[in-house]
């Protein structure tokens, strides 16, 4: 594909979907790739999001994966590059947001050259930046739960300081009063910062209007680094997108066919409520027990034999989801890693068995579970469709397990979705 408008590099899988979802809702046709694709010949999209898993890698590895993604996106003639990180600016004590930003600017503009922004703000999700400080809801990032994150603890909310500790380039600030004064004022501030040799500008944003104003000021900037919020202000910069009529839907997917199934490996409060709601609606469900798998029983065949005759009647649910005390008991027996791996493997094999039996509409609950299922189905590309609930879109994917026929798949990380998510998602799809 050539003439790509926006080429995005996301530092984790669910973050990539979050960004892609925002871009589609703002009017861009969007494809998410799992890792850097081998080629790009048949991709048709305004934006492509390359999903990496680079957030917690050693910096050198994160850099080399990000540069591989950049090279691929440049080969698609991407007009603008977007490096997407978490809206809580998650980074290890040694990076990776700074080192990746440096490497991308080096590649685009030469050593210690170039200019970009850093802005994780997403006010709709309670992430705001004021005077360069990141707030999570009403508290500073450093007073939020992120202080104790197991992999990326964030103990400083001052993004200028955090970023300056990670980058060779000089970091500056565009404050909210400048943002509120409009795109021209922001561009003038960018120019003033550049005269002071600043190459990375942290930008304040406290509301959606700020995101739209900043977006306008970013027209033509070769690299944008941000959370997923800034994305909503970028599509307005391309006249060809503005010229499209309302009938041209960016979230269009091929018609959904085939049987329906839900695979749930998340044990979050929201997912427990969704499983309960599905069962109480009288639909068929079957639990998968990690201890039975560990005992060597062929749980996968048992589930598939149970599901096969039911599929023509409507969605079936296969779940390992359970309450915290039960999870704890299993973990004490098997260890948490082994329990997780056993469940993920069984659920992934069940997913591919269901596809082989004609399922073409699949909901998966759980971040890790989703990663395992997508890997087992050997999915490389996801076309992003309409949003079911905030942050969770339907997508259409190709898998070699049923090549030529799209599978509609929605990946829901733990706490997302209303309690009727498992049933309402399918009715939304049939209404497309
Ligand atoms: P979430 O998005 O809610 O965090 P994940 O899929 O990322 O969900 O993580 C849930 C983890 O718990 C997975 O590794 C899954 O295999 C594991 N798991 C699911 N059910 C059970 C269970 N009954 N006992 C122990 N571990 C489980």
Short mmCIF file of N, CA and C and ligand atoms in Angstrom, two decimals, residues 14 264-269 271 288-291 319-323 326-331 334-345 347 364-371 412-415, ligand 1:
data_model
loop_
_atom_site.label_atom_id
_atom_site.label_comp_id
_atom_site.label_asym_id
_atom_site.label_seq_id
_atom_site.Cartn_x
_atom_site.Cartn_y
_atom_site.Cartn_z
N UNK A 14 -3.04 -4.00 23.44
CA UNK A 14 -4.36 -3.40 23.70
C UNK A 14 -4.30 -1.88 23.51
N UNK A 264 -13.75 -16.83 27.43
CA UNK A 264 -13.41 -15.90 28.50
C UNK A 264 -12.36 -16.46 29.45
N UNK A 265 -11.22 -15.79 29.48
CA UNK A 265 -10.14 -16.19 30.37
C UNK A 265 -9.81 -15.11 31.38
N UNK A 266 -10.64 -14.06 31.41
CA UNK A 266 -10.42 -12.97 32.35
C UNK A 266 -11.16 -13.27 33.64
N UNK A 267 -10.56 -12.91 34.78
CA UNK A 267 -11.23 -13.13 36.07
C UNK A 267 -11.56 -11.80 36.74
N UNK A 268 -11.65 -10.74 35.94
CA UNK A 268 -11.92 -9.42 36.50
C UNK A 268 -13.37 -9.35 37.00
N UNK A 269 -13.65 -8.32 37.78
CA UNK A 269 -15.01 -8.14 38.29
C UNK A 269 -15.99 -7.98 37.14
N UNK A 271 -15.74 -8.99 34.02
CA UNK A 271 -15.94 -10.22 33.25
C UNK A 271 -16.78 -11.22 34.03
N UNK A 288 -14.24 -24.16 32.13
CA UNK A 288 -12.98 -24.91 31.96
C UNK A 288 -12.21 -24.78 33.27
N UNK A 289 -11.86 -25.93 33.85
CA UNK A 289 -11.22 -25.92 35.16
C UNK A 289 -9.72 -26.23 35.03
N UNK A 290 -8.87 -25.29 35.48
CA UNK A 290 -7.42 -25.49 35.33
C UNK A 290 -6.91 -26.78 35.97
N UNK A 291 -7.54 -27.19 37.09
CA UNK A 291 -7.06 -28.40 37.76
C UNK A 291 -7.35 -29.64 36.91
N UNK A 319 -15.67 -20.67 29.44
CA UNK A 319 -15.01 -19.73 30.35
C UNK A 319 -14.17 -20.42 31.41
N UNK A 320 -13.06 -19.76 31.74
CA UNK A 320 -12.27 -20.16 32.90
C UNK A 320 -12.48 -19.14 34.01
N UNK A 321 -13.19 -18.09 33.67
CA UNK A 321 -13.51 -16.99 34.58
C UNK A 321 -14.05 -17.50 35.91
N UNK A 322 -13.51 -16.98 36.99
CA UNK A 322 -14.04 -17.38 38.30
C UNK A 322 -13.70 -16.31 39.34
N UNK A 323 -14.22 -16.51 40.55
CA UNK A 323 -14.05 -15.52 41.62
C UNK A 323 -12.61 -15.57 42.17
N UNK A 326 -11.38 -18.61 44.22
CA UNK A 326 -11.16 -19.83 43.44
C UNK A 326 -9.86 -19.73 42.65
N UNK A 327 -9.57 -18.55 42.11
CA UNK A 327 -8.32 -18.35 41.38
C UNK A 327 -7.14 -18.60 42.31
N UNK A 328 -7.27 -18.04 43.50
CA UNK A 328 -6.19 -18.17 44.48
C UNK A 328 -5.94 -19.64 44.83
N UNK A 329 -7.03 -20.39 45.00
CA UNK A 329 -6.89 -21.81 45.35
C UNK A 329 -6.16 -22.56 44.23
N UNK A 330 -6.54 -22.26 42.99
CA UNK A 330 -5.88 -22.90 41.84
C UNK A 330 -4.41 -22.51 41.79
N UNK A 331 -4.15 -21.23 42.03
CA UNK A 331 -2.76 -20.75 41.96
C UNK A 331 -1.89 -21.39 43.04
N UNK A 334 -1.11 -24.86 41.55
CA UNK A 334 -0.35 -24.97 40.29
C UNK A 334 0.72 -23.90 40.12
N UNK A 335 0.65 -22.87 40.94
CA UNK A 335 1.49 -21.68 40.70
C UNK A 335 0.76 -20.81 39.69
N UNK A 336 0.85 -19.47 39.84
CA UNK A 336 0.01 -18.61 39.01
C UNK A 336 0.42 -18.64 37.54
N UNK A 337 1.74 -18.77 37.30
CA UNK A 337 2.18 -18.78 35.90
C UNK A 337 1.69 -20.02 35.16
N UNK A 338 1.85 -21.17 35.83
CA UNK A 338 1.46 -22.43 35.19
C UNK A 338 -0.06 -22.46 34.98
N UNK A 339 -0.80 -22.00 36.00
CA UNK A 339 -2.26 -21.99 35.87
C UNK A 339 -2.66 -21.12 34.68
N UNK A 340 -2.06 -19.91 34.60
CA UNK A 340 -2.39 -18.99 33.50
C UNK A 340 -2.06 -19.61 32.15
N UNK A 341 -0.87 -20.20 32.06
CA UNK A 341 -0.44 -20.76 30.77
C UNK A 341 -1.33 -21.93 30.35
N UNK A 342 -1.69 -22.79 31.31
CA UNK A 342 -2.55 -23.94 30.98
C UNK A 342 -3.91 -23.47 30.44
N UNK A 343 -4.47 -22.48 31.12
CA UNK A 343 -5.79 -21.98 30.71
C UNK A 343 -5.68 -21.30 29.35
N UNK A 344 -4.66 -20.46 29.18
CA UNK A 344 -4.52 -19.75 27.90
C UNK A 344 -4.37 -20.74 26.75
N UNK A 345 -3.57 -21.79 26.97
CA UNK A 345 -3.35 -22.76 25.90
C UNK A 345 -4.64 -23.51 25.56
N UNK A 347 -7.77 -22.54 26.12
CA UNK A 347 -8.76 -21.64 25.50
C UNK A 347 -8.39 -21.32 24.06
N UNK A 364 -13.48 -12.49 22.74
CA UNK A 364 -12.49 -13.03 23.67
C UNK A 364 -12.35 -12.05 24.83
N UNK A 365 -12.47 -12.53 26.06
CA UNK A 365 -12.32 -11.67 27.23
C UNK A 365 -11.01 -11.97 27.94
N UNK A 366 -10.23 -10.90 28.18
CA UNK A 366 -8.95 -11.02 28.87
C UNK A 366 -7.81 -10.57 27.95
N UNK A 367 -6.95 -9.71 28.47
CA UNK A 367 -5.84 -9.19 27.66
C UNK A 367 -4.87 -10.28 27.27
N UNK A 368 -4.37 -11.02 28.26
CA UNK A 368 -3.41 -12.10 27.96
C UNK A 368 -4.09 -13.19 27.13
N UNK A 369 -5.32 -13.49 27.51
CA UNK A 369 -6.09 -14.51 26.78
C UNK A 369 -6.24 -14.11 25.32
N UNK A 370 -6.53 -12.84 25.07
CA UNK A 370 -6.69 -12.35 23.70
C UNK A 370 -5.39 -12.52 22.92
N UNK A 371 -4.26 -12.16 23.56
CA UNK A 371 -2.96 -12.29 22.90
C UNK A 371 -2.72 -13.74 22.50
N UNK A 412 -11.57 -8.11 24.39
CA UNK A 412 -11.97 -7.24 25.50
C UNK A 412 -11.01 -7.41 26.66
N UNK A 413 -10.31 -6.37 27.04
CA UNK A 413 -9.45 -6.57 28.19
C UNK A 413 -10.30 -6.45 29.46
N UNK A 414 -9.79 -7.08 30.52
CA UNK A 414 -10.51 -7.38 31.75
C UNK A 414 -11.69 -6.50 32.11
N UNK A 415 -11.41 -5.25 32.48
CA UNK A 415 -12.46 -4.48 33.11
C UNK A 415 -13.36 -3.72 32.16
P1 LIG B 1 -7.52 -9.57 32.28
O1 LIG B 1 -7.61 -8.73 31.03
O2 LIG B 1 -8.80 -9.58 33.07
O3 LIG B 1 -6.29 -9.27 33.11
P2 LIG B 1 -6.07 -11.81 31.22
O4 LIG B 1 -6.49 -12.79 30.18
O5 LIG B 1 -5.05 -10.78 30.82
O6 LIG B 1 -7.37 -11.10 31.79
O7 LIG B 1 -5.47 -12.55 32.48
C1 LIG B 1 -6.16 -13.54 33.18
C2 LIG B 1 -5.18 -14.67 33.48
O8 LIG B 1 -5.80 -15.54 34.41
C3 LIG B 1 -4.87 -15.51 32.25
O9 LIG B 1 -3.49 -15.88 32.27
C4 LIG B 1 -5.74 -16.74 32.44
O10 LIG B 1 -5.23 -17.87 31.78
C5 LIG B 1 -5.73 -16.88 33.94
N1 LIG B 1 -6.91 -17.62 34.45
C6 LIG B 1 -8.14 -17.61 33.91
N2 LIG B 1 -8.96 -18.38 34.63
C7 LIG B 1 -8.25 -18.88 35.66
C8 LIG B 1 -8.56 -19.72 36.75
N3 LIG B 1 -9.80 -20.23 36.90
N4 LIG B 1 -7.60 -20.01 37.61
C9 LIG B 1 -6.36 -19.51 37.46
N5 LIG B 1 -5.99 -18.70 36.45
C10 LIG B 1 -6.93 -18.39 35.55
#
